[in-house]
CSV table of C-alpha atoms and ligand atoms in Angstrom, one decimal:
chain,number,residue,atom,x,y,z
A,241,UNK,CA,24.2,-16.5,-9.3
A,242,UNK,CA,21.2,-16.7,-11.5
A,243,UNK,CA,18.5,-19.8,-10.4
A,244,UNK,CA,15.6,-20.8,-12.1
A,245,UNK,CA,13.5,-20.8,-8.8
A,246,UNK,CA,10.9,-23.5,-8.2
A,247,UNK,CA,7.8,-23.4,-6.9
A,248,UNK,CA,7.2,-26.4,-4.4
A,249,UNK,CA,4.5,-27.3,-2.1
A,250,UNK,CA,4.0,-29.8,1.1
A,251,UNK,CA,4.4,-32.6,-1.2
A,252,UNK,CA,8.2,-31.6,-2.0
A,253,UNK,CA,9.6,-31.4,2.0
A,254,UNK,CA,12.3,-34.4,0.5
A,255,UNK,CA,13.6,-32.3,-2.1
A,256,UNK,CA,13.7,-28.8,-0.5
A,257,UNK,CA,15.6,-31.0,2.5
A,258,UNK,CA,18.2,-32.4,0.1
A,259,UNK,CA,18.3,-28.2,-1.3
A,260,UNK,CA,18.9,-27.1,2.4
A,261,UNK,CA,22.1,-30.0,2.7
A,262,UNK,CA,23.1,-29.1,-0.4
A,263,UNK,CA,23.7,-25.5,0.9
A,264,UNK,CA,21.2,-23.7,-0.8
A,265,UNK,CA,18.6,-21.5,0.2
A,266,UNK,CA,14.6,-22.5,0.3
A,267,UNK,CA,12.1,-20.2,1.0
A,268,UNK,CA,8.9,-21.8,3.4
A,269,UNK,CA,6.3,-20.7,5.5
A,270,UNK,CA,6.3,-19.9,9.0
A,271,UNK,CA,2.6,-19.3,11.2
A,272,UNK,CA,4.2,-15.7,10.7
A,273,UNK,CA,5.6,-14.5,7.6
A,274,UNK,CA,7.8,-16.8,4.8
A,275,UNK,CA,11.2,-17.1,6.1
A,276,UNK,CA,14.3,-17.8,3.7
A,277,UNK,CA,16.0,-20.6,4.8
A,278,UNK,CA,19.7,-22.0,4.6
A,279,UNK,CA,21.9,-24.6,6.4
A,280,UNK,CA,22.6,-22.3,10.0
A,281,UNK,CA,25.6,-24.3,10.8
A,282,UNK,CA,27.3,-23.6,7.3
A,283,UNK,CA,28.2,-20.0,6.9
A,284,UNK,CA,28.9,-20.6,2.8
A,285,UNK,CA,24.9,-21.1,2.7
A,286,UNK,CA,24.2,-18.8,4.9
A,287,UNK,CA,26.0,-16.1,2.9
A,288,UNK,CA,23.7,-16.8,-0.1
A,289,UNK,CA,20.7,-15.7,2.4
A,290,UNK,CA,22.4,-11.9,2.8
A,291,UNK,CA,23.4,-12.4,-1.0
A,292,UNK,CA,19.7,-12.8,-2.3
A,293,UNK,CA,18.1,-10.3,0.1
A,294,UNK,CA,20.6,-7.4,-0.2
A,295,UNK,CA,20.9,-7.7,3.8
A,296,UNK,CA,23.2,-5.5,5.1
A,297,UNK,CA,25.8,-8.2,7.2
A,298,UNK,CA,26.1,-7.2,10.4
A,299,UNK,CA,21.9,-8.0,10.7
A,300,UNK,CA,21.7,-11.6,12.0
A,301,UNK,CA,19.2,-14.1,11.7
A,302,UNK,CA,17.0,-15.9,13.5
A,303,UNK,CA,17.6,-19.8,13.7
A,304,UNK,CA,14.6,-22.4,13.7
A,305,UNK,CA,14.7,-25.5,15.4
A,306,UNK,CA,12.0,-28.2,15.8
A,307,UNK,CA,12.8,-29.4,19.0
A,308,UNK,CA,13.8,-27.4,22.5
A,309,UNK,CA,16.7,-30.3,22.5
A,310,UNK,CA,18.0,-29.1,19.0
A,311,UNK,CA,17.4,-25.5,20.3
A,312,UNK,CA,19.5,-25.9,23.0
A,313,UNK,CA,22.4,-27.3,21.6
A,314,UNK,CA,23.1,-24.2,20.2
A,315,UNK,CA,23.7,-21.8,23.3
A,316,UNK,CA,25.7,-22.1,26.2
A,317,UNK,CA,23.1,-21.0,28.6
A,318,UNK,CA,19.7,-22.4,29.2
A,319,UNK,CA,18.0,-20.1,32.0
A,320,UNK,CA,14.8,-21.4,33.9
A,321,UNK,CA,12.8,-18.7,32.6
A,322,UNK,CA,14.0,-19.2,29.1
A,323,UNK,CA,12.7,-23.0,29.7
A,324,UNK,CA,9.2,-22.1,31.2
A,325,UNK,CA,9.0,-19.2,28.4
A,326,UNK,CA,9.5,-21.7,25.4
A,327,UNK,CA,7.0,-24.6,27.3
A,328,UNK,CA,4.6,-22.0,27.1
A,329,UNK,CA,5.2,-20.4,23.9
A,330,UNK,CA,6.6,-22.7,21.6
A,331,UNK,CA,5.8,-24.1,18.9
A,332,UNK,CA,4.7,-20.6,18.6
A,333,UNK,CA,6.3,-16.5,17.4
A,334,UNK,CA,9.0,-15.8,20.4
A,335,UNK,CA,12.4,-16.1,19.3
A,336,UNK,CA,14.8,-16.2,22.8
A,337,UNK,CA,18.1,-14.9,21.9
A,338,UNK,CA,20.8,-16.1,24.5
A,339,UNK,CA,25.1,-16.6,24.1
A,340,UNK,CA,25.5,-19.1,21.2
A,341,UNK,CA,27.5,-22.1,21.5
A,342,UNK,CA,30.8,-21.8,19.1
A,343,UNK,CA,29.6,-24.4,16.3
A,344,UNK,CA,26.8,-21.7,15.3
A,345,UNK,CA,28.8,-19.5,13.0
A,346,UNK,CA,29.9,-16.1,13.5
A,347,UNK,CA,27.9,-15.1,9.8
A,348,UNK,CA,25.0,-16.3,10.9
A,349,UNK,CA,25.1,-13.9,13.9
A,350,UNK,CA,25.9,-10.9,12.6
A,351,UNK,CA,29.4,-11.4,14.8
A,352,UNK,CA,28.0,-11.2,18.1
A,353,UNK,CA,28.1,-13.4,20.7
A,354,UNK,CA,24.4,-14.3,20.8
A,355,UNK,CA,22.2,-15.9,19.2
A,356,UNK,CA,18.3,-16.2,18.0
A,357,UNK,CA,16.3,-19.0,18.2
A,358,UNK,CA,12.6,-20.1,17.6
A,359,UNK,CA,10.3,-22.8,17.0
A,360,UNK,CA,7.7,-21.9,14.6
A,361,UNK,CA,4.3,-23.5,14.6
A,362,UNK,CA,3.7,-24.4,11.1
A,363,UNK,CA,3.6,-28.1,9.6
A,364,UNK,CA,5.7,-27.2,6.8
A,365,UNK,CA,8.5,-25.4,8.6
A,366,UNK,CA,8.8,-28.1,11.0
A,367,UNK,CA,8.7,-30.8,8.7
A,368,UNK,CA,11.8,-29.8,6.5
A,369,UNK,CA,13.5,-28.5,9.6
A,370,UNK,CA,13.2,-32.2,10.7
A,371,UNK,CA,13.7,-33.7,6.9
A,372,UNK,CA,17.1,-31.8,6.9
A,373,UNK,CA,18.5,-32.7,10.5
A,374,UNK,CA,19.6,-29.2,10.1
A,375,UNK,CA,18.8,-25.8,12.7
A,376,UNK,CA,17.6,-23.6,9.5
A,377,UNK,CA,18.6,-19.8,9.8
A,378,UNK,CA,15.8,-17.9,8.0
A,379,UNK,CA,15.1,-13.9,7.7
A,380,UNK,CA,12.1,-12.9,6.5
A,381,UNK,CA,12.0,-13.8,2.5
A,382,UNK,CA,11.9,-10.6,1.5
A,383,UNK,CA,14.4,-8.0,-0.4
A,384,UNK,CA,15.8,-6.1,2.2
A,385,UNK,CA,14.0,-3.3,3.2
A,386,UNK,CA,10.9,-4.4,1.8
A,387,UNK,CA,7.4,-5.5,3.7
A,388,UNK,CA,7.8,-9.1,4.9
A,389,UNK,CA,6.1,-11.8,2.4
A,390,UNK,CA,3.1,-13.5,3.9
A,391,UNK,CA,2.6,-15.0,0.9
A,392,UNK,CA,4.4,-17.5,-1.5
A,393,UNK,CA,3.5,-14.6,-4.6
A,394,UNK,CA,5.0,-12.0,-2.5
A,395,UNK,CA,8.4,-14.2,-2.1
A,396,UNK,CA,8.5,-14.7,-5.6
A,397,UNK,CA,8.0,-11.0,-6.2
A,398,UNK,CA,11.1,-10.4,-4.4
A,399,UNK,CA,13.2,-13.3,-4.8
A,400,UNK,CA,12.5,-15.2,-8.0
A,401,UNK,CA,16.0,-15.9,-9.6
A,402,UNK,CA,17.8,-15.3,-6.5
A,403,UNK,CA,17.3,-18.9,-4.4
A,404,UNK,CA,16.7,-22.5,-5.5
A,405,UNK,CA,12.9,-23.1,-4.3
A,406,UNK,CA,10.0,-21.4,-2.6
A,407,UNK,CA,7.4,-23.8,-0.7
A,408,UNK,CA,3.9,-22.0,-1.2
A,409,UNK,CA,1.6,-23.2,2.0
A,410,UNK,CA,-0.7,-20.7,1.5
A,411,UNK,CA,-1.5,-17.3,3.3
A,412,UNK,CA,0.7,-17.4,6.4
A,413,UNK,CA,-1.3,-16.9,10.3
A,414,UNK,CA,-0.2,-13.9,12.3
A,415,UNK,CA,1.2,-11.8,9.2
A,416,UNK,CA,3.7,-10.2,11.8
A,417,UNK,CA,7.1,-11.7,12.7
A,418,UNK,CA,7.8,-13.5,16.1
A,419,UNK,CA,8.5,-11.3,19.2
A,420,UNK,CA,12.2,-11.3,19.9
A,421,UNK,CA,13.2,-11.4,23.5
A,422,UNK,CA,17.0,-10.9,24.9
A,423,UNK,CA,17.7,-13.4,27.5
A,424,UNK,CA,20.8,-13.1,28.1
A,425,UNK,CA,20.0,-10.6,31.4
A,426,UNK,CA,17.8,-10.4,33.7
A,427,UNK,CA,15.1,-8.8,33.4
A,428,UNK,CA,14.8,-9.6,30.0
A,429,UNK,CA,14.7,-7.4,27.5
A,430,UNK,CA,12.1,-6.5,24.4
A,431,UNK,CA,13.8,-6.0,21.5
A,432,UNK,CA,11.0,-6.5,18.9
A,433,UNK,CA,7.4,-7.0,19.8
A,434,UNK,CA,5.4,-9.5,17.7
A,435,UNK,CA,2.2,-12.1,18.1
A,436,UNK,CA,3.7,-13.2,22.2
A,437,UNK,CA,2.8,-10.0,23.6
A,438,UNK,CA,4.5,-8.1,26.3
A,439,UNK,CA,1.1,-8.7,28.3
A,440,UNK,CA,1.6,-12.5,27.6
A,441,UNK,CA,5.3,-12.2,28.5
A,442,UNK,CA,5.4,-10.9,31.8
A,443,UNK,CA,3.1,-13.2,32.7
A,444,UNK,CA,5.8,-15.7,33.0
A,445,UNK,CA,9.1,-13.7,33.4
A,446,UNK,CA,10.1,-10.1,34.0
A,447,UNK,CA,10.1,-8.1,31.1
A,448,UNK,CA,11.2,-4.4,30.4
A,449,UNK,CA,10.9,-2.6,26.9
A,450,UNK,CA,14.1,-1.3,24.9
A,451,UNK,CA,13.5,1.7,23.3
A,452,UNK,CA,14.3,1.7,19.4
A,453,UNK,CA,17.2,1.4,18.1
A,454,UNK,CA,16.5,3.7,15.4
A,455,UNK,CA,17.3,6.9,16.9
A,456,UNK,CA,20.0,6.0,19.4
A,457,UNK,CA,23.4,6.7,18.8
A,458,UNK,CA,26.0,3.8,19.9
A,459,UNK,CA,25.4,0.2,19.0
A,460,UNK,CA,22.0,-1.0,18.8
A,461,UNK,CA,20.7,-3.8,21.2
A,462,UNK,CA,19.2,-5.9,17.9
A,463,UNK,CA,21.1,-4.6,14.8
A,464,UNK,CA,17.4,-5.1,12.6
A,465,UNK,CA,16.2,-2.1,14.5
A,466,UNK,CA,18.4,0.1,13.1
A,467,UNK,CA,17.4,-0.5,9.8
A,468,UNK,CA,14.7,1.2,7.5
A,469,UNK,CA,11.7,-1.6,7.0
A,470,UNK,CA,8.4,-3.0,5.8
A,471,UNK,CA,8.7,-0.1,2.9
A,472,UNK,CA,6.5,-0.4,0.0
A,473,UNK,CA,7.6,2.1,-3.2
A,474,UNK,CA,4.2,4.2,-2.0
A,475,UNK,CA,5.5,6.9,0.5
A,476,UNK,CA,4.0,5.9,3.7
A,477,UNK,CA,2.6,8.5,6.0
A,478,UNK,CA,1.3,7.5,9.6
A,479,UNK,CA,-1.5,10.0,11.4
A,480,UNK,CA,-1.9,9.8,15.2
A,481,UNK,CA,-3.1,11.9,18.0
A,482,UNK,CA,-6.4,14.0,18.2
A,483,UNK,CA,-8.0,14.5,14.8
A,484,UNK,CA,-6.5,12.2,13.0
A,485,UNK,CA,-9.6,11.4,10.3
A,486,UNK,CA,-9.3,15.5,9.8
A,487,UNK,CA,-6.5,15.5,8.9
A,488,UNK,CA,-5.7,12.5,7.0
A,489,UNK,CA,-9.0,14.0,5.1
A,490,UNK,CA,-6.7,17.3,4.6
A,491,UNK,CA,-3.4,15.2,3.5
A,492,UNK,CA,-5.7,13.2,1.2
A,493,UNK,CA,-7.0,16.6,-0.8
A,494,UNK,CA,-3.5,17.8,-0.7
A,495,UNK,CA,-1.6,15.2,-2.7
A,496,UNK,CA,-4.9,14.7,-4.4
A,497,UNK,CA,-4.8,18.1,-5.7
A,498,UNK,CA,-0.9,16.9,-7.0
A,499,UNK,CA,-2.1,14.1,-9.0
A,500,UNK,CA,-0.9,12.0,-6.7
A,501,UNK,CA,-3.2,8.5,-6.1
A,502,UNK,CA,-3.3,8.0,-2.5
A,503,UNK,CA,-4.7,5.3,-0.2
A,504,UNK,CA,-6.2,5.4,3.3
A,505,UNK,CA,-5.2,2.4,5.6
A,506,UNK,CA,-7.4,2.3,8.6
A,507,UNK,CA,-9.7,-0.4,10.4
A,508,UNK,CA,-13.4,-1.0,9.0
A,509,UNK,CA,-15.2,1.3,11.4
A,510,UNK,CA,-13.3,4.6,9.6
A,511,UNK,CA,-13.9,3.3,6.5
A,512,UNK,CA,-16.8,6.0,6.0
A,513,UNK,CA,-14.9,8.6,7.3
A,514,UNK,CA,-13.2,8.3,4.0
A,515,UNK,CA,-15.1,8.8,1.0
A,516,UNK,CA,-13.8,9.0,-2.4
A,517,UNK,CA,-10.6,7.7,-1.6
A,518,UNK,CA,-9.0,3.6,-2.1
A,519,UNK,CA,-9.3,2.3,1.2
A,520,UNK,CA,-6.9,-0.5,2.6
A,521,UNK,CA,-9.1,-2.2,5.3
A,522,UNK,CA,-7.5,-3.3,8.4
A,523,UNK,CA,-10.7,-5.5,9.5
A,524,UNK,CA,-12.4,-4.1,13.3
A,525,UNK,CA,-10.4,-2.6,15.5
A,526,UNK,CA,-12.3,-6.0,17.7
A,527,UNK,CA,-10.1,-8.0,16.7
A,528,UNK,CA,-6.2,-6.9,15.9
A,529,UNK,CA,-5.3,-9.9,14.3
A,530,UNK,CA,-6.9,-9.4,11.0
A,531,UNK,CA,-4.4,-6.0,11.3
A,532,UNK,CA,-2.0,-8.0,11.7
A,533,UNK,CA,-2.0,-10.9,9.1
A,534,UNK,CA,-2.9,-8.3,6.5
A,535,UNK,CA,-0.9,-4.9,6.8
A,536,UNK,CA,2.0,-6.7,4.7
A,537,UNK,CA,-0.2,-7.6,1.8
A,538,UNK,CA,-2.0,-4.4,1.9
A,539,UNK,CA,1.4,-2.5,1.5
A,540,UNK,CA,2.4,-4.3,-1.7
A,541,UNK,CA,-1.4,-4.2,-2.9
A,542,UNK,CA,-0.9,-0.8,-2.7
A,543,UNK,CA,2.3,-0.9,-4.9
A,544,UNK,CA,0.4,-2.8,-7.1
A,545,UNK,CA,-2.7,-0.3,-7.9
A,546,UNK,CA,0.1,2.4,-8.0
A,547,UNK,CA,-0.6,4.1,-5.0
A,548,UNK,CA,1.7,7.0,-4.7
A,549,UNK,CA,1.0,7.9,-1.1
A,550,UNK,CA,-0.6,5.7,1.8
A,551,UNK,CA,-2.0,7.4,4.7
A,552,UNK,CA,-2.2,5.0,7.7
A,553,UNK,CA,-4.2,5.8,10.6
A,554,UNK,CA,-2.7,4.7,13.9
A,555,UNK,CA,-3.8,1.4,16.1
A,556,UNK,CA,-3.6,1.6,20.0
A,557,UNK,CA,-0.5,0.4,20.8
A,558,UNK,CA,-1.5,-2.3,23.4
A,559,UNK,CA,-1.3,-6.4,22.8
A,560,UNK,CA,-1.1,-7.0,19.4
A,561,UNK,CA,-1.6,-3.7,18.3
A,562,UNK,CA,2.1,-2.9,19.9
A,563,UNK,CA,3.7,-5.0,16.8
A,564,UNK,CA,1.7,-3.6,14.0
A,565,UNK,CA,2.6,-0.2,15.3
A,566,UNK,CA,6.3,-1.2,15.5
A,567,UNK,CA,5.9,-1.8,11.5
A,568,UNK,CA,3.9,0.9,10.6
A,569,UNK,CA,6.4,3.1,12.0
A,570,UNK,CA,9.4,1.6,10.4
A,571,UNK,CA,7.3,1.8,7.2
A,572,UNK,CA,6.2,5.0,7.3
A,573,UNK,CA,10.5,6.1,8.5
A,574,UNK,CA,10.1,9.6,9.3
A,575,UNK,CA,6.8,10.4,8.2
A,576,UNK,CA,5.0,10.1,11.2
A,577,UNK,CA,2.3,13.0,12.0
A,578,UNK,CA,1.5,14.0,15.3
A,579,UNK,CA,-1.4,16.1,16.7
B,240,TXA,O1,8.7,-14.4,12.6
B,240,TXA,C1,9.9,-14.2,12.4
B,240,TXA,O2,10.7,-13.9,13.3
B,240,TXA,C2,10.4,-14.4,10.9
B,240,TXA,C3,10.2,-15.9,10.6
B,240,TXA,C4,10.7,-16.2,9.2
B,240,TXA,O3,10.7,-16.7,11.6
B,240,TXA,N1,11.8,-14.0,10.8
B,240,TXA,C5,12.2,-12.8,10.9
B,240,TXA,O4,13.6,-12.6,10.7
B,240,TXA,O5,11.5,-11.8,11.0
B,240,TXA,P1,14.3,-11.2,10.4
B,240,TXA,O6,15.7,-11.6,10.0
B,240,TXA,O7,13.5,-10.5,9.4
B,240,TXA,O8,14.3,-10.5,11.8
B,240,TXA,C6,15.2,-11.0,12.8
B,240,TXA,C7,15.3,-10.0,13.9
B,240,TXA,C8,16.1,-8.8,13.5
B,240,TXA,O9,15.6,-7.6,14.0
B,240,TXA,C9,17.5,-9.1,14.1
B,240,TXA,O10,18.3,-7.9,14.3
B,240,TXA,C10,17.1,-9.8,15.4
B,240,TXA,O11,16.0,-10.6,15.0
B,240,TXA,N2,18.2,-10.7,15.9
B,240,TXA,C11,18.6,-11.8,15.3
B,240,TXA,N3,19.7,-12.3,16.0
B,240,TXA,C12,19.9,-11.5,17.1
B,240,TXA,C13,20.8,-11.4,18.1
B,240,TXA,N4,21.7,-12.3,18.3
B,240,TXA,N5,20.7,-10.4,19.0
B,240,TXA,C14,19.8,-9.4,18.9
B,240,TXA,N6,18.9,-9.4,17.9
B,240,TXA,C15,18.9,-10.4,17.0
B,241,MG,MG1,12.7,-9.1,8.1
């Protein structure tokens, strides 16, 4: 189905509401990334979700509430670490996945027996979660495979024609999705870091890492993981190790010397380790969530110049830096260099 897609703002909350019941899907803003919301309790409008993305079916989404109360009416298990986890965390990026109560439907989980749940912390996204009196099942609003909008422009990119209405609230905070957490053992398990780091995490609860689903054989622990991600059209290339302004330096002159156009991605204090080349500044390596709220937009910028190569130098993997490392790796698939 063909839509002309409107552009809405804050003032519009009514109307993309009355969309939502109507069993359509609104994009909106979260304090991480545009998600693309539909109706979670009606699996009709939540197939038009997977229909405009291009998302492969058995990769469920995440379901946003506005209250714990709403949150928990949709699981049949409410642990006491899940509760002191969302008093600390939410409104905020952790998404709790736990066994879902029967009237969340199967399509909306990707078939399993769990499901996904947030609150985010942004005025928008509350207030139409509330305006509908709906939970709102929302992905990222982005064509499958490509790097998550955290901008109305980059939602409209993607999915203009595909959905009824877009809510632009401006550039969204963290620029990386919510952490997702499995709670259905003990100790939990991290299935996708994000802006509630591990470090913040096991503050509160036990926490142990899952490794990536991507190279494991056997059903993955969070189907998304499986999946190729975050990919602009520019082949991505990530550099880490010893040496890694060398030899990005080296891979630079070599495609160079192809005709290829190629940007360097790296955090302001390389920058002059680059000369000569377009440079996609990551802001100081002080302060990781500039990284974070701009890797997305970078990407695409990057698409946009026509940047046939990007070559990304590598973050340390600690606190935030742990989640832009997840992406950069899913972006840059198997082209990761080592040294
Ligand atoms: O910040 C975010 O989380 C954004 C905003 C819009 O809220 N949403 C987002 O959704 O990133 P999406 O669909 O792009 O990623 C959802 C992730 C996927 O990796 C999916 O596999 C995992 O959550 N997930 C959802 N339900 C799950 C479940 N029942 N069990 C395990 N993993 C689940
Ligand atoms: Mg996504």
């Amino acid at each position: 189905m063909r839509y002309e897609t409107k552009m809405l703002t804050a003032a519009d909350i009514e109307l993309a509401a009355h969309l939502l019941r109507q069993g359509e899907c609104v994009a909106f803003p979260t304090e991480t990334v545009y998600g693309l919301g539909a109706n979670a309790l009606d699996k009709r409008a939540v197939a038009k979700i997977y229909a405009a993305k291009g998302r492969p079916a058995d990769n469920p989404l995440i379901v946003h509430c506005h209250s714990q109360a709403q949150a928990r009416e949709l699981v049949r298990d409410w642990p006491q670490q899940v509760q002191k986890l969302a008093d600390a965390f939410w409104p905020g990026p952790l998404t709790v996945v736990l066994p879902k109560n029967p009237v969340v439907p199967a399509a909306v989980t990707g078939g399993l027996d769990t499901v996904a749940l947030r609150i985010p912390d942004h005025p928008i996204a509350l207030d139409l979660i509330a305006a509908a009196r709906l939970p709102v099942a929302a992905p990222s609003a982005n064509l499958s495979g490509r790097p998550s909008p955290t901008r109305a422009e980059h939602v409209w990119q993607d999915l203009a024609g595909r959905i009824a209405a877009i809510i632009d609230g401006g550039p969204t905070g963290w620029g990386v999705e919510s952490t997702v957490l499995d709670c259905t053992r003990l100790p939990f398990r991290l299935l996708r870091p994000g802006g509630i780091t591990l470090e913040d995490l096991r503050r509160l609860a036990p926490v142990e890492t899952a490794n990536s689903g991507l190279h494991t054989s056997g059903a993955p622990l969070s189907p998304g993981v499986k999946y190729r991600h975050y990919s602009p059209s520019a082949q991505v290339i990530l550099v880490t190790g010893k040496r890694v302004a060398e030899n990005i330096r080296r891979l630079a002159a070599c495609h160079g010397q192809k005709g290829k156009k190629v940007a360097v991605m790296a955090c302001d204090e390389s920058r002059d380790n680059y000369p000569g080349v377009i440079f996609l500044a990551l802001g100081s390596k002080a302060n990781l969530q500039v990284a974070a709220a701009r890797i997305y937009h970078l990407l695409r910028q990057a698409d946009a110049m026509g940047c046939d190569v990007i070559l990304i130098e590598e973050l340390p993997r600690e606190h935030l830096g742990r989640a832009i490392m997840d992406r950069l790796q899913k972006a840059a698939g198997p082209n990761i260099i080592e040294t």
